[in-house]
Amino acid sequence: MADTRQVVRWSLERKCTFRNGDRWFLPDQTFKQLADFRTVAAAEGDNRNVNGICVTGWTTERDNAGKVQSIPVSGFRIEDRLGPFGGLPMVLSTCHLCEANAKGELGVEVAGCFGYLDVWPDSEELDKQLWTIIEQRHLESRIRSAFPLTTPLWYGFWIESPLRRLQAEVLHELLNAACDYADPKDKDVRHFLNALDTAIRWELPVHVSLSPLGHTDFGWYTVFPHCPRCKANASVGRWKENYQATAYECRVCGHEFNPDDHHSMERDDFDWDANSLEKQLGPMAYQQFIKSFLLQRGCSSGQVDEVVDNKNNGPLIRRIKATRRKRNGTLRRLRQRVAEKSDGDRPSLLSFAIADDIELEMVLVPAGEFLMGSPNADQVPSEAPQHPVRIYRPLYIGRFPVTQAQWSAVMGRNPSKHQGDPRLPIDQVSWFDCQDFCDRLCKRLQRVFRLPSEAEWEYACRAGTTSKFAFGDSLLPTQANFTPFIQRFGMPPDGEEDAVRELEQLVESGPRHDAQTTPVGSYPPNAWGIYDMHGNVDEWCEDVWHPNYDGAPNDGSAWLEGENTEVFRVMRGGWCSATEFVCTSSARRQLRADAGSPDEDIEGEEDDGGFMESLFDLMYIPNGFRVVCECP
């Protein structure tokens, strides 16, 4: 869920046994063919090649003394990637003799013929610095004859590819002088300077490519409208009909083009699990590999056992088990007591006084049957297979998500990020927090309160409908607190241009909450009188997370299979900054049971310039919940 950077990729053109195929000399093709070579060589120096496997990705875990250790999570068998080329020794030997291996003093042992530059192309400071150097060194005439002039200047360096000799010489002098002002440890810039020097000395073509701006979000990759000449963002702001019919002049290079022809949105089919060591080795062998990796990197056998237990969520699983035992005991006693006192009366709306002037309103949900999940299994496999579920007993569910006033009355504290109105939904609470709230509520009111099962939640959300949302197959900004796709990305989803014209008008004239939660009940209820089932806060369910519905119970009960090994639970409903695609009646996601409030020391950090707090703001998703009260 982040915007991509405009990265410059470069490659030196020199034929070798490792580079082949159509257009092998282009930066993207060179990256694809040689990246593994460099990865293996770097891992060899970093002690990450273990038992013939190159570890490319890792997470961290602490031992019981608090020392951080690396846990391998992804990698590949070295023989599979380098074996056809004679293995690492042959690769090293070949690259050492290659003129295009622009390693210089950087120590790039393998595949030094490609690299990248990661800067902010729109930086006013960078542009000012470059022009200062140009004036000091009297380079203006050479710059004008070598490159198309753009504003900012940086974009013009990458329009033509491969670079001509004059371009390589001027760029080398300019960037080399710029390095006097930049971080001398910036190895990417130094590497590129070595490549330019190599290209000049050996008369090798150097190919360059600047990527356009884009955005990744929940499995989709969007390339923003951009200039096809210099790759600068078109800055159209929002999808407009006139942009599809008229030319647009690039603010950077002056090129005229139609933004409609230079943007895209496609499903990101990249297999993030392809290099998963657990999938490649199997669960048992993977556990043994972790131990071998840690031992090779200097851990004692005792540390290894501690780290592996923590990595396998041992403490968290033990906490889940303890919470389950406590809740089961409370629920068992209360169910018996409530059954003995039942008078059979079930009003459609039930209200509990949990404190002075603070009520908990519950809506009666009738017994019934529905189709759970989505029929569109190809696009959303986690919502499939769609299957019939029967809710055998009526139940009461919260008319609203639990509010901050209700939470504070029961728990005595308010961890929410968004505060100011007591009717705002509680957020930043974990699954454990919700269990604690329900347990206290049970004891206070002597009724059976719990989280809804995932099936109960979807049944109550749909309220008898079979459409994508409780209000139909589309969701409007006047119906829920979410962020419409067109508002977030400035363009409609592919193939839905006509369908979103009305939505775009509503976005412009409708309510705007800037990804903030809103007081419960601010939007219309569904057909059963239940509010805020779409958007506002994402809601915890009782169930253990499963990647799809294969084997799911069909009686409406919580799916707890795997609780002894699984720490992720189910979240439903979407949230205020999510698009409509994440707020459907069938949409679901997973979250660790202990995910809730940020670490207490985030606000107390004094040496990070607020970085951690800003990072938390970027990743923040409001986690809330609503409760179920069982009917006698």
XYZ file of C-alpha atoms in Angstrom:
632
model
C 0.000 0.000 0.000
C 2.466 2.610 -1.155
C 3.476 4.820 -4.054
C 6.432 3.525 -6.039
C 9.528 5.668 -6.567
C 10.862 6.930 -9.896
C 14.027 4.854 -10.057
C 16.629 5.092 -12.827
C 17.862 1.700 -13.980
C 20.973 1.360 -16.115
C 22.948 -1.407 -17.809
C 26.170 -1.665 -19.805
C 25.869 -3.487 -23.114
C 28.404 -6.260 -23.511
C 27.503 -9.742 -24.685
C 28.353 -12.570 -22.310
C 27.244 -16.134 -21.599
C 24.945 -14.956 -18.794
C 22.915 -12.506 -20.872
C 20.806 -13.694 -23.767
C 17.387 -13.529 -25.364
C 15.480 -10.718 -27.011
C 16.659 -7.215 -26.047
C 19.054 -8.692 -23.486
C 20.941 -5.409 -23.163
C 18.037 -3.368 -21.700
C 18.137 -2.581 -17.959
C 14.985 -4.527 -17.085
C 16.175 -7.632 -18.926
C 19.639 -7.373 -17.381
C 18.106 -7.119 -13.908
C 16.005 -10.220 -14.509
C 18.926 -12.293 -15.800
C 21.739 -11.229 -13.462
C 20.132 -10.197 -10.166
C 20.472 -13.699 -8.699
C 24.199 -13.767 -9.491
C 24.851 -10.641 -7.483
C 22.540 -11.826 -4.693
C 24.464 -15.077 -4.226
C 27.818 -13.296 -4.204
C 26.618 -10.774 -1.611
C 25.134 -13.528 0.549
C 28.432 -15.418 0.440
C 30.189 -12.458 2.003
C 27.423 -11.984 4.565
C 27.342 -15.627 5.700
C 23.829 -16.157 4.297
C 24.578 -19.125 2.043
C 23.700 -22.140 4.183
C 23.462 -25.781 3.100
C 23.416 -24.801 -0.576
C 20.615 -22.255 -0.081
C 20.992 -18.514 -0.573
C 18.906 -16.645 2.000
C 17.425 -13.527 0.386
C 14.862 -12.433 2.944
C 14.622 -12.609 6.669
C 12.687 -11.317 9.605
C 13.955 -10.744 13.120
C 13.174 -12.358 16.428
C 14.627 -11.973 19.897
C 16.002 -14.561 22.225
C 14.880 -14.486 25.856
C 17.664 -12.045 26.702
C 16.285 -9.579 24.157
C 19.065 -9.952 21.578
C 17.816 -9.639 17.998
C 18.522 -12.555 15.652
C 17.773 -12.980 11.945
C 15.255 -15.625 10.872
C 15.471 -16.727 7.202
C 12.131 -16.627 5.397
C 12.954 -16.636 1.688
C 15.696 -17.836 -0.602
C 16.571 -20.263 -3.362
C 18.819 -23.209 -4.068
C 22.063 -21.869 -5.480
C 22.457 -24.841 -7.809
C 19.087 -24.074 -9.437
C 20.114 -20.535 -10.390
C 23.879 -20.693 -10.908
C 24.355 -24.378 -11.701
C 23.657 -24.040 -15.449
C 26.465 -21.444 -15.626
C 29.084 -23.471 -13.767
C 28.262 -22.358 -10.231
C 29.509 -19.391 -8.221
C 33.261 -19.971 -8.895
C 32.713 -19.841 -12.670
C 30.477 -16.773 -12.355
C 33.097 -15.001 -10.238
C 35.863 -15.842 -12.686
C 33.877 -14.684 -15.715
C 32.761 -11.407 -14.143
C 36.267 -10.581 -12.906
C 37.535 -10.648 -16.509
C 34.602 -8.682 -17.974
C 35.189 -5.054 -19.013
C 31.550 -4.228 -18.193
C 31.893 -5.264 -14.543
C 32.000 -1.672 -13.294
C 32.844 -2.539 -9.719
C 35.728 -0.112 -9.173
C 36.467 0.384 -5.473
C 32.951 -0.712 -4.489
C 33.712 -4.397 -4.186
C 30.867 -5.483 -6.479
C 32.311 -8.892 -7.286
C 29.598 -10.125 -9.649
C 27.354 -8.566 -12.296
C 28.583 -5.018 -11.913
C 27.159 -4.224 -15.348
C 23.809 -2.972 -14.023
C 22.461 -0.858 -11.198
C 20.019 1.872 -10.255
C 19.783 5.434 -8.954
C 17.157 6.238 -6.346
C 16.591 9.988 -6.003
C 13.670 12.416 -5.867
C 13.490 13.702 -9.461
C 11.262 16.660 -8.486
C 13.618 17.808 -5.737
C 14.143 21.569 -5.970
C 17.345 21.205 -3.957
C 18.759 18.673 -6.438
C 17.860 20.856 -9.415
C 19.407 23.910 -7.766
C 22.575 21.968 -6.966
C 22.942 20.674 -10.534
C 22.527 24.140 -12.050
C 25.057 25.569 -9.575
C 27.622 23.005 -10.718
C 26.792 23.682 -14.376
C 27.437 27.401 -13.892
C 30.625 26.877 -11.875
C 32.087 24.487 -14.452
C 30.754 26.335 -17.505
C 28.863 23.252 -18.681
C 25.699 24.934 -19.949
C 26.524 24.758 -23.658
C 27.575 21.105 -23.366
C 24.415 20.272 -21.381
C 22.234 21.938 -24.008
C 23.935 20.069 -26.841
C 23.936 16.736 -25.002
C 20.490 16.487 -23.412
C 16.923 17.679 -23.953
C 16.424 20.436 -21.372
C 13.681 19.750 -18.863
C 12.466 21.348 -15.653
C 13.563 19.795 -13.340
C 16.808 18.992 -15.146
C 17.052 15.389 -13.881
C 14.308 14.080 -16.206
C 16.194 15.085 -19.347
C 19.164 12.810 -18.667
C 17.137 9.628 -19.265
C 15.042 10.479 -22.329
C 17.571 9.099 -24.834
C 18.967 5.584 -24.538
C 21.621 4.336 -25.001
C 23.617 7.383 -23.948
C 25.905 8.866 -26.569
C 29.579 9.342 -25.681
C 29.109 13.096 -25.182
C 26.175 12.430 -22.873
C 28.169 9.924 -20.836
C 31.093 12.353 -20.510
C 28.944 15.325 -19.466
C 26.871 13.253 -17.056
C 30.029 11.785 -15.521
C 31.505 15.222 -14.889
C 28.240 16.629 -13.541
C 27.384 13.766 -11.182
C 30.964 13.372 -10.038
C 30.935 17.021 -8.967
C 27.519 16.555 -7.374
C 28.938 13.740 -5.255
C 31.099 16.320 -3.510
C 27.856 17.638 -2.022
C 26.158 14.275 -1.591
C 26.692 11.425 0.826
C 30.088 9.897 -0.080
C 28.732 6.520 1.056
C 26.062 6.525 -1.662
C 27.342 3.439 -3.442
C 24.623 3.533 -6.092
C 25.813 6.893 -7.435
C 29.469 5.815 -7.261
C 28.628 2.601 -9.071
C 26.924 4.527 -11.863
C 29.927 6.855 -12.158
C 32.156 3.800 -12.536
C 29.783 2.519 -15.213
C 29.994 5.810 -17.121
C 33.774 5.733 -16.861
C 33.770 2.130 -18.126
C 31.435 3.022 -20.989
C 33.738 5.859 -22.081
C 36.956 3.840 -21.744
C 35.731 0.690 -23.494
C 33.213 2.401 -25.787
C 30.325 0.382 -24.375
C 26.722 1.536 -24.791
C 25.057 2.381 -21.464
C 21.284 1.974 -21.472
C 19.117 4.000 -19.078
C 15.456 3.877 -18.090
C 13.390 6.041 -15.724
C 10.262 4.366 -14.378
C 6.952 6.277 -14.144
C 5.200 6.815 -10.835
C 2.858 4.088 -9.666
C 1.033 2.677 -6.685
C 0.675 -0.800 -5.204
C -2.435 -1.602 -3.211
C -3.936 -4.941 -2.155
C -2.699 -6.944 -5.116
C -3.142 -4.234 -7.751
C -0.417 -2.219 -9.478
C -1.411 1.149 -10.906
C 0.826 3.177 -13.231
C -0.218 6.822 -13.026
C -0.787 8.889 -16.188
C 2.661 9.985 -17.314
C 4.588 11.563 -20.162
C 5.809 8.847 -22.557
C 8.906 10.926 -23.359
C 10.361 11.895 -19.964
C 8.199 9.698 -17.663
C 7.099 12.652 -15.509
C 3.750 12.366 -13.752
C 0.960 13.943 -15.824
C -0.523 15.571 -12.700
C -4.079 15.361 -14.024
C -5.234 15.186 -10.415
C -8.443 13.333 -11.163
C -9.917 11.380 -14.039
C -11.739 13.847 -16.283
C -13.570 13.242 -19.553
C -11.768 16.105 -21.295
C -8.373 14.524 -20.606
C -9.445 11.556 -22.688
C -10.257 13.748 -25.675
C -7.619 16.487 -25.661
C -3.824 16.636 -25.623
C -1.956 17.387 -22.448
C 1.335 19.310 -22.361
C 3.954 17.816 -20.070
C 4.935 20.264 -17.342
C 8.528 18.936 -17.444
C 9.516 18.559 -21.102
C 6.666 20.221 -23.029
C 5.740 17.048 -24.927
C 2.052 16.819 -25.896
C 0.250 13.535 -25.300
C -3.038 12.047 -24.186
C -2.883 10.858 -20.547
C -5.565 8.297 -21.362
C -3.003 6.395 -23.466
C -0.298 6.294 -20.807
C -1.636 4.807 -17.621
C -2.586 1.318 -16.566
C -3.977 -0.728 -13.744
C -3.421 -4.444 -13.581
C -3.541 -7.279 -11.135
C -0.153 -7.856 -9.526
C 0.320 -11.569 -10.123
C 3.763 -11.658 -8.555
C 4.044 -14.759 -6.413
C 5.361 -13.428 -3.126
C 5.574 -16.960 -1.772
C 7.605 -18.369 -4.674
C 10.838 -18.055 -2.697
C 9.317 -19.027 0.643
C 11.757 -21.385 2.340
C 8.967 -23.026 4.300
C 7.126 -23.899 1.088
C 10.262 -25.112 -0.666
C 11.594 -27.215 2.203
C 8.429 -28.242 4.003
C 7.567 -27.310 7.616
C 9.856 -29.801 9.373
C 12.917 -29.253 7.166
C 12.370 -25.497 7.359
C 12.530 -25.569 11.161
C 15.805 -27.473 10.938
C 17.146 -25.003 8.374
C 16.418 -22.102 10.732
C 18.465 -23.835 13.421
C 21.354 -24.469 11.001
C 21.246 -20.842 9.871
C 21.342 -19.514 13.440
C 24.131 -21.886 14.480
C 26.229 -20.903 11.454
C 25.803 -17.257 12.451
C 27.084 -17.830 15.977
C 24.044 -18.557 18.147
C 24.312 -21.072 20.977
C 21.964 -24.068 20.986
C 20.039 -22.495 23.885
C 19.583 -19.252 21.982
C 18.437 -21.207 18.939
C 15.676 -22.938 20.924
C 14.500 -19.637 22.386
C 14.502 -17.835 19.055
C 12.692 -20.680 17.275
C 10.007 -20.803 19.992
C 9.479 -17.057 19.733
C 9.507 -17.236 15.948
C 6.824 -19.930 16.067
C 4.734 -17.598 18.231
C 5.031 -19.879 21.236
C 4.340 -17.111 23.798
C 1.428 -15.749 21.749
C -0.146 -19.174 21.217
C 0.111 -19.884 24.936
C -1.595 -16.559 25.587
C -4.402 -17.443 23.150
C -4.911 -20.783 24.891
C -5.066 -19.123 28.310
C -7.571 -16.553 27.014
C -9.697 -19.293 25.466
C -9.757 -21.297 28.717
C -10.798 -18.230 30.702
C -13.530 -17.236 28.245
C -14.883 -20.773 27.913
C -15.246 -21.003 31.686
C -17.121 -17.700 31.870
C -19.398 -18.546 28.934
C -20.192 -22.035 30.206
C -21.346 -20.750 33.608
C -23.362 -17.879 32.150
C -25.094 -19.968 29.480
C -26.430 -22.293 32.147
C -27.528 -19.414 34.382
C -29.203 -17.465 31.550
C -31.027 -20.575 30.316
C -32.534 -21.112 33.762
C -33.865 -17.532 33.899
C -35.127 -17.299 30.310
C -38.692 -16.051 29.830
C -38.699 -16.560 26.056
C -39.182 -12.856 25.283
C -37.025 -11.600 22.369
C -37.627 -7.945 21.516
C -36.280 -6.685 18.185
C -34.110 -4.117 19.972
C -32.398 -4.787 23.279
C -30.646 -2.145 25.368
C -28.240 -2.650 28.272
C -27.193 0.094 30.683
C -23.459 -0.350 31.162
C -22.912 2.976 32.968
C -24.762 6.217 33.709
C -26.180 7.505 30.408
C -24.253 4.884 28.429
C -26.347 2.230 26.695
C -25.348 -0.796 24.633
C -27.971 -1.313 21.921
C -28.392 -4.736 20.334
C -30.419 -5.716 17.254
C -32.154 -9.096 16.999
C -30.811 -11.147 14.098
C -33.217 -13.926 13.089
C -32.209 -17.501 12.391
C -31.855 -18.266 8.713
C -29.684 -19.424 5.826
C -27.470 -17.506 3.399
C -24.662 -17.941 0.874
C -21.368 -16.965 2.486
C -18.423 -15.663 0.485
C -18.053 -14.426 -3.064
C -18.781 -16.275 -6.321
C -15.805 -14.495 -7.922
C -13.156 -16.971 -6.780
C -10.677 -16.052 -9.535
C -10.285 -12.500 -8.264
C -10.688 -13.067 -4.519
C -9.675 -16.649 -3.627
C -9.871 -15.939 0.119
C -13.644 -15.416 -0.235
C -14.223 -18.779 -1.902
C -15.746 -21.226 -2.246
C -19.121 -19.607 -1.767
C -21.100 -21.966 0.445
C -24.451 -22.180 2.254
C -24.463 -21.466 5.990
C -27.376 -21.858 8.357
C -27.688 -19.761 11.495
C -29.740 -22.082 13.694
C -30.471 -19.737 16.582
C -31.372 -16.047 16.627
C -28.867 -13.751 18.271
C -28.381 -10.131 19.198
C -25.594 -8.153 17.564
C -24.373 -4.645 18.321
C -26.446 -2.022 16.569
C -23.195 -0.083 16.253
C -19.521 -0.883 16.674
C -18.432 -0.505 20.298
C -17.945 3.204 20.979
C -15.174 4.904 22.894
C -17.653 5.864 25.615
C -18.755 2.236 26.035
C -15.187 0.992 26.008
C -14.034 3.528 28.591
C -16.984 2.709 30.864
C -15.979 -0.952 30.924
C -12.183 -0.824 30.559
C -11.320 2.540 32.098
C -8.992 3.698 29.311
C -9.213 4.802 25.699
C -6.408 3.677 23.338
C -8.020 5.133 20.198
C -6.012 7.163 17.717
C -9.052 9.207 16.651
C -10.675 10.823 19.690
C -12.846 13.837 20.457
C -16.384 12.442 20.309
C -17.535 9.698 22.719
C -19.639 8.183 19.916
C -16.595 7.525 17.766
C -15.917 3.789 17.459
C -13.117 2.378 19.559
C -10.007 1.689 17.490
C -6.490 0.398 18.048
C -7.691 -2.603 20.033
C -6.394 -6.155 19.694
C -8.330 -9.421 19.640
C -7.170 -9.945 23.222
C -8.534 -6.517 24.179
C -11.904 -7.461 22.687
C -11.945 -10.734 24.628
C -11.182 -8.854 27.842
C -13.981 -6.362 27.135
C -16.484 -9.168 26.492
C -15.419 -11.003 29.638
C -15.895 -7.913 31.801
C -19.218 -7.169 30.127
C -20.391 -10.730 30.843
C -19.589 -10.384 34.519
C -21.114 -6.907 34.774
C -24.412 -7.679 33.014
C -24.622 -11.448 33.617
C -25.380 -12.167 29.967
C -23.408 -14.063 27.330
C -21.381 -11.517 25.335
C -18.727 -12.478 22.783
C -17.278 -11.578 19.424
C -19.386 -12.621 16.423
C -18.261 -15.559 14.372
C -17.239 -14.641 10.840
C -20.396 -16.292 9.496
C -22.607 -14.391 11.967
C -20.908 -11.139 11.011
C -21.477 -11.615 7.258
C -25.047 -12.828 7.814
C -25.835 -9.688 9.845
C -24.033 -7.465 7.323
C -25.922 -8.818 4.325
C -29.301 -8.576 6.109
C -30.919 -10.825 3.533
C -29.135 -9.384 0.475
C -26.971 -11.247 -2.037
C -25.300 -8.177 -3.577
C -21.744 -6.943 -3.019
C -22.910 -4.533 -0.343
C -25.940 -4.350 1.909
C -27.119 -1.433 -0.270
C -26.605 -3.067 -3.680
C -23.686 -3.775 -5.998
C -22.107 -0.358 -5.470
C -21.284 1.703 -2.403
C -21.707 5.478 -2.351
C -19.932 8.007 -0.128
C -23.327 8.894 1.333
C -23.815 5.309 2.550
C -20.605 4.529 4.434
C -17.320 5.978 5.676
C -14.757 4.720 3.169
C -12.441 6.223 0.536
C -13.764 5.741 -3.019
C -11.237 4.297 -5.438
C -11.595 7.247 -7.777
C -10.891 9.683 -4.924
C -7.832 7.777 -3.802
C -6.195 7.187 -7.180
C -7.641 9.916 -9.385
C -8.983 7.404 -11.910
C -11.634 4.692 -12.026
C -10.907 0.959 -12.036
C -10.268 -0.455 -15.508
C -13.442 -0.924 -17.508
C -15.643 1.092 -15.147
C -15.255 4.599 -16.583
C -18.949 5.037 -17.390
C -20.171 3.520 -14.132
C -18.199 5.945 -11.996
C -19.320 9.260 -13.500
C -22.121 9.561 -10.961
C -19.812 8.351 -8.204
C -17.228 10.995 -9.110
C -19.843 13.717 -8.729
C -20.853 12.308 -5.359
C -17.223 12.197 -4.253
C -16.809 15.868 -5.139
C -20.033 16.994 -3.480
C -20.454 14.374 -0.751
C -18.989 14.144 2.750
C -15.202 14.080 3.121
C -13.640 12.742 6.301
C -10.011 12.453 5.181
C -9.591 8.866 6.342
C -10.908 9.663 9.832
C -13.401 7.553 11.732
C -16.864 9.061 12.166
C -19.370 8.794 15.052
C -21.360 5.571 14.848
C -24.736 5.914 13.179
C -23.600 8.721 10.855
C -24.656 6.694 7.808
C -27.817 4.725 6.971
C -28.338 1.255 8.506
C -28.845 -1.939 6.533
C -32.250 -3.605 6.171
C -32.045 -5.074 9.688
C -31.222 -1.761 11.338
C -27.491 -2.431 11.850
C -25.094 0.471 11.286
C -21.520 0.851 10.027
C -21.031 -2.660 8.661
C -19.162 -1.166 5.686
C -16.119 1.004 6.434
C -15.361 3.216 9.455
C -13.450 0.603 11.514
C -12.372 -2.907 10.576
C -14.018 -5.380 12.950
C -12.586 -8.373 14.787
C -14.313 -11.747 14.576
C -13.860 -14.790 16.788
C -12.493 -17.042 14.051
C -8.990 -18.261 13.344
C -7.833 -17.061 9.915
C -7.946 -19.572 7.066
C -6.890 -18.643 3.509
C -10.210 -19.819 2.040
C -13.449 -21.561 3.033
C -12.440 -25.133 2.219
C -13.587 -27.123 5.255
C -15.373 -24.198 6.918
C -18.287 -25.014 9.277
C -21.743 -24.484 7.792
C -23.639 -23.966 11.057
C -22.568 -20.381 11.709
C -20.132 -21.285 14.470
C -16.662 -19.768 14.740
C -13.991 -21.686 12.820
C -11.413 -22.377 15.522
C -9.558 -25.248 13.858
C -5.834 -24.544 13.964
C -5.963 -22.351 17.061
C -3.094 -24.300 18.620
C -0.740 -23.143 15.859
C -2.337 -20.063 14.267
C -2.119 -16.543 15.707
C -4.051 -14.675 13.016
C -7.759 -13.875 13.372
C -10.361 -12.623 10.915
C -11.193 -8.945 10.315
C -14.340 -7.807 8.494
C -15.984 -4.724 7.045
C -13.147 -2.497 5.848
C -12.241 0.893 7.288
C -12.357 4.622 6.652
C -9.285 4.840 4.381
C -10.036 1.599 2.499
C -11.575 1.611 -0.975
C -14.975 0.100 -1.662
C -13.343 -3.135 -2.861
C -12.143 -3.819 0.687
C -15.529 -2.970 2.240
C -17.799 -5.518 0.539
C -20.029 -7.855 2.520
C -17.686 -10.755 1.746
C -14.296 -8.982 2.046
C -12.017 -10.368 4.735
C -8.440 -10.002 5.919
C -6.159 -11.422 8.578
C -4.496 -9.775 11.556
C -2.405 -11.055 14.443
C -4.391 -11.467 17.630
C -2.079 -9.081 19.485
C -2.228 -6.326 16.852
C -3.697 -3.206 18.398
C -2.164 -0.170 20.047
C 1.264 0.996 18.861
C 4.229 0.345 21.116
C 4.239 2.713 24.057
C 7.695 4.035 23.220
C 6.843 5.282 19.726
C 5.839 8.730 20.936
C 8.763 8.808 23.332
C 11.458 8.374 20.694
C 13.620 11.495 20.613
C 16.314 10.472 18.157
C 14.345 9.420 15.086
C 12.839 12.749 14.085
C 9.366 11.294 14.550
C 10.065 8.642 11.921
C 8.522 5.734 13.833
C 5.416 7.725 14.669
C 5.075 8.758 11.018
C 5.579 5.156 9.930
C 2.815 4.056 12.277
C 0.508 6.740 10.875
C 1.209 5.432 7.359
C 0.471 1.812 8.302
C -2.419 2.608 10.652
C -5.706 0.753 10.163
C -8.399 1.311 12.814
C -9.275 -2.014 14.441
C -12.640 -2.062 16.196
C -15.396 -4.572 16.907
C -19.005 -5.127 17.832
C -20.380 -7.688 20.262
C -22.907 -10.487 20.087
C -25.289 -11.281 22.924
C -26.586 -14.835 22.773
C -30.317 -15.444 23.019
C -31.349 -17.852 25.808
